Amino acid sequence: MHRRATDDVVVMHPDTSRGIEVLHNPVYNKGTSFTASERERLGVRGLVPPRFFPIGQQATKIWAQNQSLERPLDKWQHLQDLKDRNETLFYRLVHDHIEELAPIIYTPTVGDACLNFSKLLRRARGMYFSVDDRGDINSMMFNWKRSVSVIVVTDGSRILGLGDLGTNGMGISQGKVDLYVAGGGFDPQHVLPVVLDVGTNNEDLLNDPYYLGVPRKRLEGEEYYAFIEEFIRGVRNRWPNALIQFEDFQTKHANKILQRYRNDVLCFNDDIQGTAAVVLAGLYGAMKCLGGHRKDIVKQTFVMCGAGSAGSGIASFIHQALVANGLSEDEAYQRFYIIDKDGLITHDRNLDAPGMEPIRPFARARSDLPDGTRLLDVIEKARPTTLMGVSTVSGLFTREVLQKMGEINERPIIMPLSNPTSRAECTAQQAAEATGGRAIFSAGSPFEDVEMPNGHVMKANQGNNFYVFPGVGLGALLSKSSVISDGMLQAAAMAVPAMLTREQHESGTIFPRINRIRDISAYVAIKVIEAAAREGRVPEDIRKIVSKGEEALREYVYSTMWIPNYRPTVFSCSSRK
Ligand SMILES: NC(=O)C1=CN([C@@H]2O[C@H](COP(=O)(O)OP(=O)(O)OC[C@H]3O[C@@H](n4cnc5c(N)ncnc54)[C@H](OP(=O)(O)O)[C@@H]3O)[C@@H](O)[C@H]2O)C=CC1
Ligand SMILES: CC(=O)C(=O)O
Ligand SMILES: [Mg+2]
């Protein structure tokens, strides 16, 4: 599946030309890092400057270049250009500077990149399947490499909180697979970003002469689901062991697709399930900040702004955890107040509308509060401990709302989770000012910690599914389970806060630093594999490793991780891939 860390050579495909072609191939190119013997062997002697620079020095130089750029989008472009020239060096840079570069290759900058994708694209990456390809999707998959372990696929219909970006959504699939490599240790040769171009309803794109997708309205209804089915069947045929991550599908389709495939195909929806796992992880962390135990989530009351795929996924998943910790189903539903653009959702709402199904059990009784009650009034009445935002509405958490949370709670839990930064329901600064720095804060996109006038620092945690999806994917694949169960995801949620120290909790930290992402992903993977084993989903060889204990599992997980270093490059008469 992955290239093992113990692999000591890169074997060039026998059809790859020697000479200049090697330099033009980002998989094999090392620039000034080819050794003298490689220069001979690969026919590049004299095609690169004579001096040899090890990867560390190359990375230092390119890092300085990237840092000298002012605009985040220029940094993004600079990194894409590097990836197009030299993948190993690109991933080395991202691996070594993940804290600084995650906001560039991922939220928030990737949002800008998607908005401008038609203008920015220089070299295509990944696979595009459009409505015009119907009937040929499986055969097209043979244009790609034989070995794929993870596919991130979007239909571009809801990219971050930016709406329908059509085929420009490819930027998010690419950003996520880069995080699989940098964060989860996946071999870059085995990840595949995909966009399903089923059209777009975005008029600006339809009128843009440079738009890269098929300029037509979106497929809908049975035609849409037939297209998805053709794609899934194609994957099953071409890459039967690959994991599929559904990303940024609009709510009305996201849940339906997930329910249709989750019991038959190794897949998950990152916005529904990955987000839910990370938010629960954050809540467990918050319970520790409050001096308690993760079981204390049963004492919490949640107001959730946003009833889309993220909101419904989070609510359902926390509900499961509340029940697992002793509440009845009904008691657990009573802990939620869910609000959409029309205010509080009650039984007076049309709960049969597309996408509403998972929200239905959370609708409040008519007697509680009138349908449509506004956020501030809901907070007054419900007195929540936790306020979450997955609404895409910047500024929704007004000063009054945040102050009210601060009046009700000594340490209010405030989570403006919408991405990118321009869509966050509030900033860290606003949350800190309105609560006197007492909030336990976590946002989808990165913010700076806030220092209060008295010197106290309010931690600006980043609550992003980035903390779990690489580890969930890694664990699921290594477990050889055929599906990803709720139990595996619940285990992922518990793994993340277990990586924090008491001192970190005391300072208001609910997620580990992102520069530990490889260790976080490995630990999440270990817990996911253990959960799969407990549920009887793993074959004998994996069960044996699990039975030897966590250390053996850790060794197994780390041994599969790809490390961004150059290895000697050789030709072989038969390909190993
Ligand atoms: N931090 C993270 O890791 C993640 C963050 N997200 C973010 O979550 C956001 C939502 O994603 P998703 O659920 O898929 O998107 P949707 O567009 O499906 O959901 C948005 C929801 O917000 C509601 N809404 C709109 N205006 C308001 C308002 N004024 N008050 C309360 N609710 C409102 C919408 O209601 P209506 O339908 O009536 O318009 C809808 O229910 C995105 O910004 C995304 O980037 C998503 C996944 C992961
Ligand atoms: C983080 C993510 O998946 C989103 O905002 O959609
Ligand atoms: Mg997403």
XYZ file of C-alpha atoms and ligand atoms in Angstrom:
632
model
C 0.000 0.000 0.000
C 2.470 2.644 1.143
C 6.085 2.789 0.241
C 7.695 1.460 3.390
C 10.188 3.628 5.227
C 12.661 0.776 4.851
C 12.552 0.967 1.071
C 15.994 2.164 0.217
C 15.738 2.924 -3.489
C 13.395 4.611 -5.922
C 12.918 2.348 -8.898
C 12.253 4.212 -12.118
C 9.640 2.843 -14.416
C 11.422 0.992 -17.242
C 9.680 3.191 -19.841
C 11.001 6.433 -18.303
C 13.531 8.097 -20.563
C 16.981 8.881 -19.262
C 18.437 12.372 -19.490
C 16.450 15.585 -19.532
C 13.143 13.757 -19.055
C 14.268 12.749 -15.579
C 14.625 16.410 -14.631
C 11.210 17.178 -16.049
C 9.564 14.448 -14.014
C 8.661 15.788 -10.529
C 8.561 12.276 -9.104
C 12.186 11.559 -9.942
C 13.701 15.013 -10.123
C 16.205 15.936 -7.399
C 17.797 18.965 -9.065
C 21.213 19.551 -7.548
C 20.785 16.553 -5.260
C 21.595 13.871 -7.823
C 24.755 12.096 -6.729
C 27.642 11.638 -9.149
C 26.718 8.005 -9.769
C 23.055 8.908 -10.368
C 24.093 11.632 -12.784
C 25.869 8.946 -14.809
C 23.192 6.299 -14.407
C 20.269 8.555 -15.277
C 22.059 10.475 -18.005
C 21.774 13.867 -16.313
C 25.479 14.604 -15.963
C 26.026 18.130 -17.263
C 22.269 18.837 -17.247
C 22.365 20.171 -13.694
C 24.962 22.496 -12.141
C 28.019 20.620 -10.875
C 27.661 21.343 -7.183
C 25.792 18.809 -5.037
C 23.321 20.071 -2.426
C 21.644 17.700 0.035
C 17.885 17.960 0.436
C 18.211 19.847 3.733
C 20.073 22.671 2.041
C 17.694 22.737 -0.900
C 14.806 22.965 1.556
C 16.432 25.821 3.467
C 16.850 27.802 0.268
C 13.336 27.250 -1.033
C 11.872 27.965 2.403
C 13.611 31.340 2.454
C 12.180 32.081 -0.996
C 8.690 31.165 0.138
C 8.962 33.270 3.278
C 10.082 36.279 1.283
C 6.746 36.325 -0.546
C 4.121 38.616 0.935
C 0.793 37.384 -0.373
C -0.430 33.966 0.848
C -1.688 33.151 -2.656
C 1.805 33.808 -4.061
C 3.184 31.428 -1.459
C 0.601 28.849 -2.548
C 1.604 29.283 -6.188
C 5.294 29.079 -5.333
C 4.658 25.774 -3.566
C 2.590 24.396 -6.446
C 5.411 25.273 -8.818
C 7.823 23.433 -6.558
C 5.515 20.400 -6.484
C 5.420 20.469 -10.267
C 9.227 20.369 -10.368
C 10.199 18.220 -7.427
C 7.602 16.430 -5.316
C 9.994 15.098 -2.712
C 11.318 18.565 -1.942
C 7.781 19.980 -1.826
C 6.683 17.374 0.725
C 9.905 17.817 2.682
C 9.149 21.515 2.995
C 5.541 20.943 4.021
C 6.582 18.220 6.461
C 9.265 20.401 8.071
C 7.138 23.574 8.226
C 3.641 22.186 8.577
C 2.578 24.812 11.106
C 3.453 27.662 8.764
C 2.417 25.943 5.555
C -0.876 24.287 6.512
C -2.574 27.724 6.254
C -1.157 28.019 2.731
C -1.767 24.606 1.193
C -4.992 24.324 3.189
C -7.462 26.661 4.850
C -7.599 29.619 4.514
C -5.396 30.131 1.424
C -6.620 27.056 -0.428
C -10.015 28.778 -0.447
C -8.549 31.674 -2.437
C -6.757 29.197 -4.660
C -10.067 27.481 -5.449
C -11.761 30.818 -6.133
C -8.994 31.614 -8.625
C -8.225 28.102 -9.806
C -9.028 28.740 -13.464
C -6.463 31.532 -13.549
C -3.833 29.817 -11.425
C -3.675 26.337 -12.922
C -0.317 25.664 -14.565
C -0.052 21.923 -14.575
C -2.977 19.558 -14.137
C -2.854 17.047 -11.275
C -5.245 14.314 -10.252
C -8.237 13.215 -12.293
C -11.203 15.092 -13.710
C -14.357 13.161 -14.575
C -17.079 15.190 -16.219
C -20.643 14.639 -17.305
C -19.296 14.217 -20.820
C -17.298 11.196 -19.638
C -20.309 9.143 -18.664
C -19.865 5.566 -19.828
C -16.065 5.928 -19.959
C -15.203 6.630 -16.347
C -13.802 3.213 -15.563
C -11.680 3.034 -18.675
C -10.338 6.560 -17.981
C -9.105 5.359 -14.603
C -6.576 3.224 -16.458
C -4.886 6.489 -17.502
C -3.748 6.791 -13.883
C -1.259 4.681 -11.927
C -2.188 1.197 -10.860
C -1.515 1.648 -7.186
C -3.775 4.074 -5.319
C -4.430 3.916 -1.590
C -6.507 7.040 -0.995
C -8.800 9.111 -3.200
C -10.144 12.492 -2.113
C -13.126 13.321 -4.278
C -15.317 16.405 -4.465
C -18.076 17.471 -6.804
C -17.168 21.084 -6.045
C -20.671 21.917 -4.867
C -19.740 23.392 -1.439
C -16.071 24.238 -1.214
C -15.285 25.243 2.390
C -17.845 27.962 3.107
C -17.430 29.445 -0.379
C -20.291 27.698 -2.109
C -20.435 26.054 -5.534
C -17.028 26.353 -7.207
C -17.567 23.609 -9.762
C -14.435 22.031 -11.133
C -12.303 24.635 -9.328
C -12.956 22.486 -6.261
C -10.000 20.410 -7.446
C -7.899 22.725 -5.277
C -9.443 21.293 -2.107
C -8.957 17.665 -3.197
C -5.317 18.465 -3.886
C -4.879 20.247 -0.548
C -6.359 17.293 1.327
C -4.175 14.694 -0.398
C -1.138 16.846 0.388
C -2.139 16.597 4.025
C -2.482 12.822 3.706
C 1.151 12.785 2.599
C 2.524 15.385 5.001
C 0.369 14.440 7.981
C -0.433 10.778 7.476
C 2.795 9.597 5.857
C 1.115 8.416 2.664
C 3.309 7.860 -0.344
C 2.609 10.751 -2.770
C 2.567 8.207 -5.584
C -0.449 6.504 -4.050
C -2.804 9.421 -3.433
C -5.305 10.661 -5.978
C -7.223 13.954 -5.932
C -10.407 13.856 -7.988
C -13.075 16.274 -9.069
C -16.399 15.086 -10.412
C -17.492 17.803 -12.799
C -21.249 17.452 -12.884
C -21.645 21.111 -13.886
C -22.033 24.188 -11.704
C -24.875 26.469 -10.736
C -22.457 29.323 -10.074
C -23.370 31.975 -12.647
C -20.014 33.751 -12.334
C -18.247 30.561 -13.345
C -20.713 29.831 -16.117
C -20.000 33.285 -17.517
C -16.233 33.062 -17.033
C -14.589 32.432 -20.417
C -11.642 30.812 -18.639
C -13.673 28.466 -16.436
C -12.051 25.034 -16.648
C -15.135 22.907 -16.133
C -18.041 21.952 -18.338
C -20.110 25.154 -18.617
C -23.511 23.725 -17.824
C -25.876 23.499 -14.869
C -25.411 20.714 -12.369
C -26.786 17.270 -12.936
C -29.564 16.566 -10.484
C -31.737 13.690 -9.279
C -31.248 10.180 -10.586
C -28.792 11.317 -13.258
C -26.540 12.706 -10.539
C -26.668 9.545 -8.442
C -26.040 7.390 -11.522
C -22.897 9.430 -12.167
C -21.707 8.902 -8.577
C -22.475 5.195 -8.898
C -20.430 4.960 -12.091
C -17.508 6.621 -10.341
C -17.692 4.338 -7.291
C -17.967 1.227 -9.453
C -14.991 2.375 -11.463
C -12.909 2.829 -8.317
C -13.946 -0.579 -7.022
C -12.839 -2.128 -10.271
C -9.609 -0.237 -10.826
C -8.447 0.271 -7.209
C -10.418 -2.221 -5.105
C -8.481 -1.527 -1.906
C -8.514 2.261 -2.095
C -10.128 4.426 0.549
C -12.538 7.076 -0.756
C -12.841 10.356 1.134
C -15.878 12.380 0.099
C -15.103 16.068 0.450
C -17.230 19.186 0.199
C -20.377 17.762 -1.356
C -23.399 19.944 -0.749
C -25.550 18.772 2.114
C -28.501 17.569 0.066
C -26.273 14.918 -1.541
C -23.583 14.368 1.087
C -25.587 12.290 3.517
C -27.400 10.303 0.876
C -24.117 9.300 -0.754
C -22.589 8.392 2.575
C -25.551 6.270 3.643
C -25.610 4.548 0.294
C -21.965 3.454 0.341
C -20.661 3.443 3.886
C -21.596 -0.192 4.578
C -20.184 -1.572 1.328
C -17.217 0.577 0.424
C -14.178 1.754 2.388
C -15.192 5.404 2.517
C -16.086 8.280 4.751
C -17.357 11.809 4.387
C -14.822 14.176 5.864
C -17.274 17.027 6.443
C -19.812 14.859 8.205
C -17.652 12.286 9.981
C -14.144 13.760 10.067
C -15.464 17.072 11.372
C -17.648 15.337 13.935
C -14.694 13.344 15.241
C -12.516 16.419 15.540
C -15.186 18.456 17.306
C -15.818 15.650 19.780
C -12.055 15.424 20.306
C -12.060 19.152 21.050
C -14.923 18.767 23.517
C -13.115 15.971 25.317
C -10.103 18.273 25.476
C -12.313 21.082 26.801
C -13.649 18.831 29.551
C -10.068 18.370 30.710
C -9.464 22.138 30.553
C -12.417 22.479 32.898
C -10.669 20.147 35.297
C -12.918 17.207 34.563
C -13.014 14.012 32.599
C -14.229 13.323 29.095
C -17.396 11.745 30.544
C -18.401 15.255 31.602
C -19.673 15.867 28.099
C -22.957 14.452 29.415
C -23.313 17.656 31.465
C -23.000 19.946 28.456
C -25.673 21.753 26.453
C -24.934 22.629 22.851
C -26.156 25.372 20.568
C -25.228 24.589 16.988
C -25.501 27.260 14.295
C -25.737 25.518 10.956
C -27.755 22.478 10.052
C -25.812 21.353 6.999
C -23.624 18.302 6.619
C -21.101 19.518 9.179
C -23.744 20.552 11.746
C -25.803 17.404 11.441
C -22.709 15.186 11.458
C -21.352 16.832 14.594
C -24.688 16.667 16.412
C -25.287 12.998 15.582
C -21.790 12.009 16.596
C -21.843 13.893 19.906
C -25.255 12.372 20.514
C -23.727 8.903 20.125
C -21.024 9.823 22.636
C -23.574 11.159 25.136
C -25.526 7.916 24.914
C -22.341 5.869 25.245
C -21.634 7.817 28.426
C -24.950 7.058 30.034
C -27.693 9.396 28.758
C -30.831 7.975 27.200
C -31.384 8.688 23.516
C -33.988 11.267 24.359
C -32.010 12.920 27.143
C -29.139 13.243 24.701
C -31.304 14.884 22.007
C -32.526 17.366 24.609
C -28.978 18.685 24.954
C -29.052 20.240 21.476
C -30.510 23.424 20.052
C -29.935 23.585 16.325
C -30.311 26.825 14.402
C -30.238 27.461 10.675
C -30.725 30.674 8.715
C -34.373 30.741 9.792
C -33.542 30.389 13.477
C -34.203 27.545 15.913
C -35.381 24.323 14.289
C -38.493 22.873 15.877
C -41.171 20.411 14.843
C -42.917 23.287 13.086
C -40.292 23.130 10.366
C -40.549 21.097 7.158
C -38.319 18.306 8.377
C -38.825 16.343 5.158
C -36.867 18.893 3.101
C -33.765 17.533 1.315
C -30.801 17.216 3.706
C -32.978 17.599 6.847
C -33.254 13.910 7.690
C -30.343 13.758 10.154
C -31.569 16.960 11.846
C -35.100 15.647 12.398
C -34.505 13.968 15.797
C -32.843 17.144 17.086
C -35.807 19.401 16.287
C -37.110 20.925 19.502
C -40.633 20.398 20.717
C -43.016 23.277 19.954
C -43.479 23.864 23.673
C -39.775 24.641 24.278
C -39.294 27.770 22.189
C -41.010 29.039 19.047
C -39.651 27.911 15.701
C -37.223 30.450 14.307
C -36.120 31.821 17.716
C -32.959 33.849 17.113
C -29.548 32.863 18.442
C -29.334 35.332 21.342
C -32.753 34.329 22.625
C -31.929 30.641 22.307
C -28.800 31.207 24.377
C -30.793 33.115 27.034
C -33.252 30.251 27.324
C -31.069 27.189 26.798
C -28.058 28.448 28.780
C -25.628 26.370 26.730
C -22.093 25.568 27.763
C -20.983 25.235 24.149
C -21.623 27.360 21.075
C -20.656 25.932 17.691
C -20.754 27.536 14.265
C -20.864 25.695 10.968
C -23.061 28.277 9.283
C -20.574 29.894 6.851
C -21.764 33.259 8.241
C -18.986 35.600 9.285
C -19.822 37.648 12.384
C -22.769 35.469 13.404
C -21.344 35.285 16.925
C -21.858 38.931 17.744
C -20.416 40.668 20.780
C -23.791 40.270 22.564
C -23.868 36.555 21.780
C -20.320 36.029 23.020
C -20.875 38.179 26.103
C -23.991 36.205 26.928
C -21.999 32.952 26.686
C -19.464 34.541 29.038
C -22.187 35.586 31.505
C -23.656 32.085 31.638
C -20.374 30.191 31.869
C -17.150 30.730 33.711
C -15.362 29.079 30.761
C -17.678 29.149 27.710
C -16.731 26.797 24.899
C -16.773 28.786 21.654
C -16.214 27.044 18.337
C -16.567 29.144 15.165
C -15.762 26.250 12.847
C -16.666 27.665 9.432
C -13.884 27.957 6.863
C -12.052 29.774 5.474
C -11.204 32.589 7.911
C -13.496 34.991 6.043
C -16.459 32.759 6.989
C -15.621 32.234 10.672
C -18.539 33.109 12.962
C -16.148 35.187 15.092
C -12.441 35.776 15.457
C -10.294 34.740 18.401
C -9.845 38.416 19.291
C -13.609 38.962 19.397
C -14.172 35.876 21.554
C -11.402 36.918 23.908
C -12.605 40.517 24.233
C -16.220 39.569 24.847
C -15.430 36.926 27.468
C -12.436 38.540 29.159
C -10.226 35.823 27.683
C -12.134 33.069 29.530
C -13.364 31.218 26.453
C -12.132 27.786 25.514
C -11.801 28.646 21.865
C -11.458 26.587 18.733
C -11.902 27.726 15.119
C -11.849 25.889 11.802
C -9.118 28.106 10.380
C -6.008 29.289 12.219
C -6.009 32.352 14.479
C -3.278 33.801 16.687
C -3.504 33.283 20.454
C -4.817 36.420 22.150
C -2.897 38.092 24.951
C -5.165 39.911 27.359
C -4.151 43.206 29.068
C -3.530 41.279 32.321
C -1.062 38.981 30.530
C -3.397 35.988 30.397
C -3.345 34.256 27.008
C -6.498 32.859 25.428
C -5.456 29.924 23.290
C -6.780 30.022 19.744
C -7.053 26.296 19.026
C -7.676 25.142 15.489
C -10.532 22.631 15.362
C -10.160 21.245 11.905
C -10.774 17.772 10.527
C -7.109 17.850 9.512
C -6.439 16.454 13.014
C -8.224 13.217 12.233
C -8.720 12.439 8.558
C -5.112 11.406 7.758
C -5.041 9.137 10.822
C -8.491 7.709 10.183
C -7.516 6.961 6.584
C -4.226 5.443 7.645
C -5.781 3.333 10.382
C -8.626 2.158 8.187
C -6.279 1.068 5.405
C -3.771 -0.585 7.702
C -6.533 -2.402 9.582
C -7.701 -3.876 6.274
C -11.273 -3.314 7.446
C -13.710 -3.149 4.569
C -15.618 -0.201 6.033
C -15.144 2.681 8.467
C -17.474 2.241 11.420
C -18.718 4.788 13.943
C -16.723 2.906 16.565
C -13.521 3.500 14.613
C -14.332 7.207 14.379
C -15.224 7.455 18.074
C -11.840 5.910 18.835
C -10.187 8.582 16.662
C -11.971 11.303 18.654
C -10.645 9.914 21.929
C -7.107 9.567 20.602
C -6.460 13.253 19.868
C -6.903 14.712 23.392
C -4.951 11.806 24.855
C -1.880 13.429 23.313
C -2.133 16.518 25.525
C -0.456 17.074 28.869
C -2.166 18.392 31.982
C -0.200 21.665 31.649
C -1.514 22.120 28.131
C -5.087 21.579 29.291
C -4.595 24.063 32.083
C -3.547 26.679 29.554
C -6.748 26.170 27.518
C -5.193 23.956 24.845
C -7.601 21.405 23.426
C -5.676 20.250 20.357
C -2.011 19.311 20.159
C 0.251 21.492 18.056
C -0.089 20.815 14.367
C 3.665 20.265 14.055
C 3.029 16.915 15.766
C 0.651 15.859 13.014
C 2.580 12.716 12.069
C 2.518 11.488 15.665
C -1.123 12.502 16.020
C -2.043 10.661 12.819
C -0.082 7.600 13.904
C -1.813 7.542 17.288
C -5.234 8.055 15.711
C -4.411 5.206 13.311
C -3.418 2.915 16.200
C -6.701 3.590 17.987
C -8.695 3.138 14.776
C -7.032 -0.227 14.138
C -7.672 -1.354 17.712
C -11.328 -0.370 17.398
C -11.627 -2.234 14.102
C -10.081 -5.295 15.750
C -12.500 -5.087 18.706
C -15.363 -5.007 16.238
C -14.036 -8.096 14.445
C -13.276 -6.215 11.220
C -9.614 -7.138 10.786
C -8.011 -10.225 9.248
C -5.802 -12.633 11.161
C -2.444 -10.956 10.371
C -3.651 -7.620 11.783
C -5.338 -9.261 14.747
C -1.996 -10.830 15.619
C -0.227 -7.471 15.619
C -2.982 -5.917 17.722
C -2.771 -8.764 20.211
C 0.909 -7.983 20.772
C -0.041 -4.594 22.203
C 0.208 -0.911 21.398
C 3.977 -0.886 20.910
C 3.817 -3.508 18.158
C 1.020 -1.593 16.512
C 2.973 1.638 16.740
C 5.934 0.000 15.040
C 3.653 -1.330 12.315
C 2.064 2.077 11.706
C 5.325 4.041 11.632
C 6.988 1.459 9.409
C 4.482 2.258 6.654
C 4.993 6.020 6.724
C 6.640 7.624 3.741
C 9.428 9.978 4.706
C 10.260 12.883 2.374
C 13.905 12.075 1.734
C 15.681 11.318 -1.503
C 16.606 7.712 -2.064
C 19.055 6.398 -4.652
C 17.283 6.215 -7.989
C 17.779 3.148 -10.156
C 16.311 1.694 -13.309
C 14.834 -1.761 -13.237
C 13.875 -4.044 -16.094
C 10.592 -4.786 -14.270
C 8.509 -2.220 -12.414
C 7.896 -2.842 -8.718
C 4.684 -0.773 -8.648
N -13.660 23.046 10.961
C -13.783 22.019 10.163
O -13.019 21.047 10.214
C -14.887 22.014 9.172
C -15.600 23.140 8.889
N -16.607 23.095 7.979
C -17.244 24.341 7.642
O -18.585 24.309 8.031
C -19.321 25.178 7.207
C -20.616 24.497 6.834
O -20.423 23.348 6.053
P -21.712 22.501 5.579
O -22.467 22.060 6.753
O -21.264 21.446 4.675
O -22.443 23.624 4.753
P -23.971 23.918 4.448
O -23.994 25.060 3.533
O -24.664 22.667 4.091
O -24.531 24.343 5.868
C -24.598 25.635 6.335
C -25.738 25.696 7.323
O -25.717 26.957 7.944
C -27.023 27.466 7.929
N -27.045 28.904 8.033
C -26.998 29.847 7.056
N -27.118 31.073 7.587
C -27.239 30.888 8.918
C -27.435 31.750 10.000
N -27.510 33.085 9.819
N -27.563 31.228 11.252
C -27.474 29.904 11.451
N -27.306 29.032 10.449
C -27.186 29.517 9.205
C -27.593 26.976 6.636
O -29.017 27.074 6.678
P -29.869 27.020 5.313
O -29.652 25.623 4.793
O -31.235 27.264 5.763
O -29.270 28.056 4.408
C -27.104 25.541 6.692
O -27.894 24.772 7.540
C -18.412 25.543 6.024
O -17.924 26.848 6.210
C -17.267 24.581 6.149
O -16.054 25.151 5.729
C -16.987 21.938 7.356
C -16.294 20.794 7.590
C -15.149 20.770 8.471
C -12.208 21.640 6.739
C -13.209 21.223 5.778
O -13.262 20.076 5.403
C -14.161 22.183 5.316
O -14.151 23.320 5.771
O -14.968 21.819 4.462
Mg -14.490 19.859 3.733
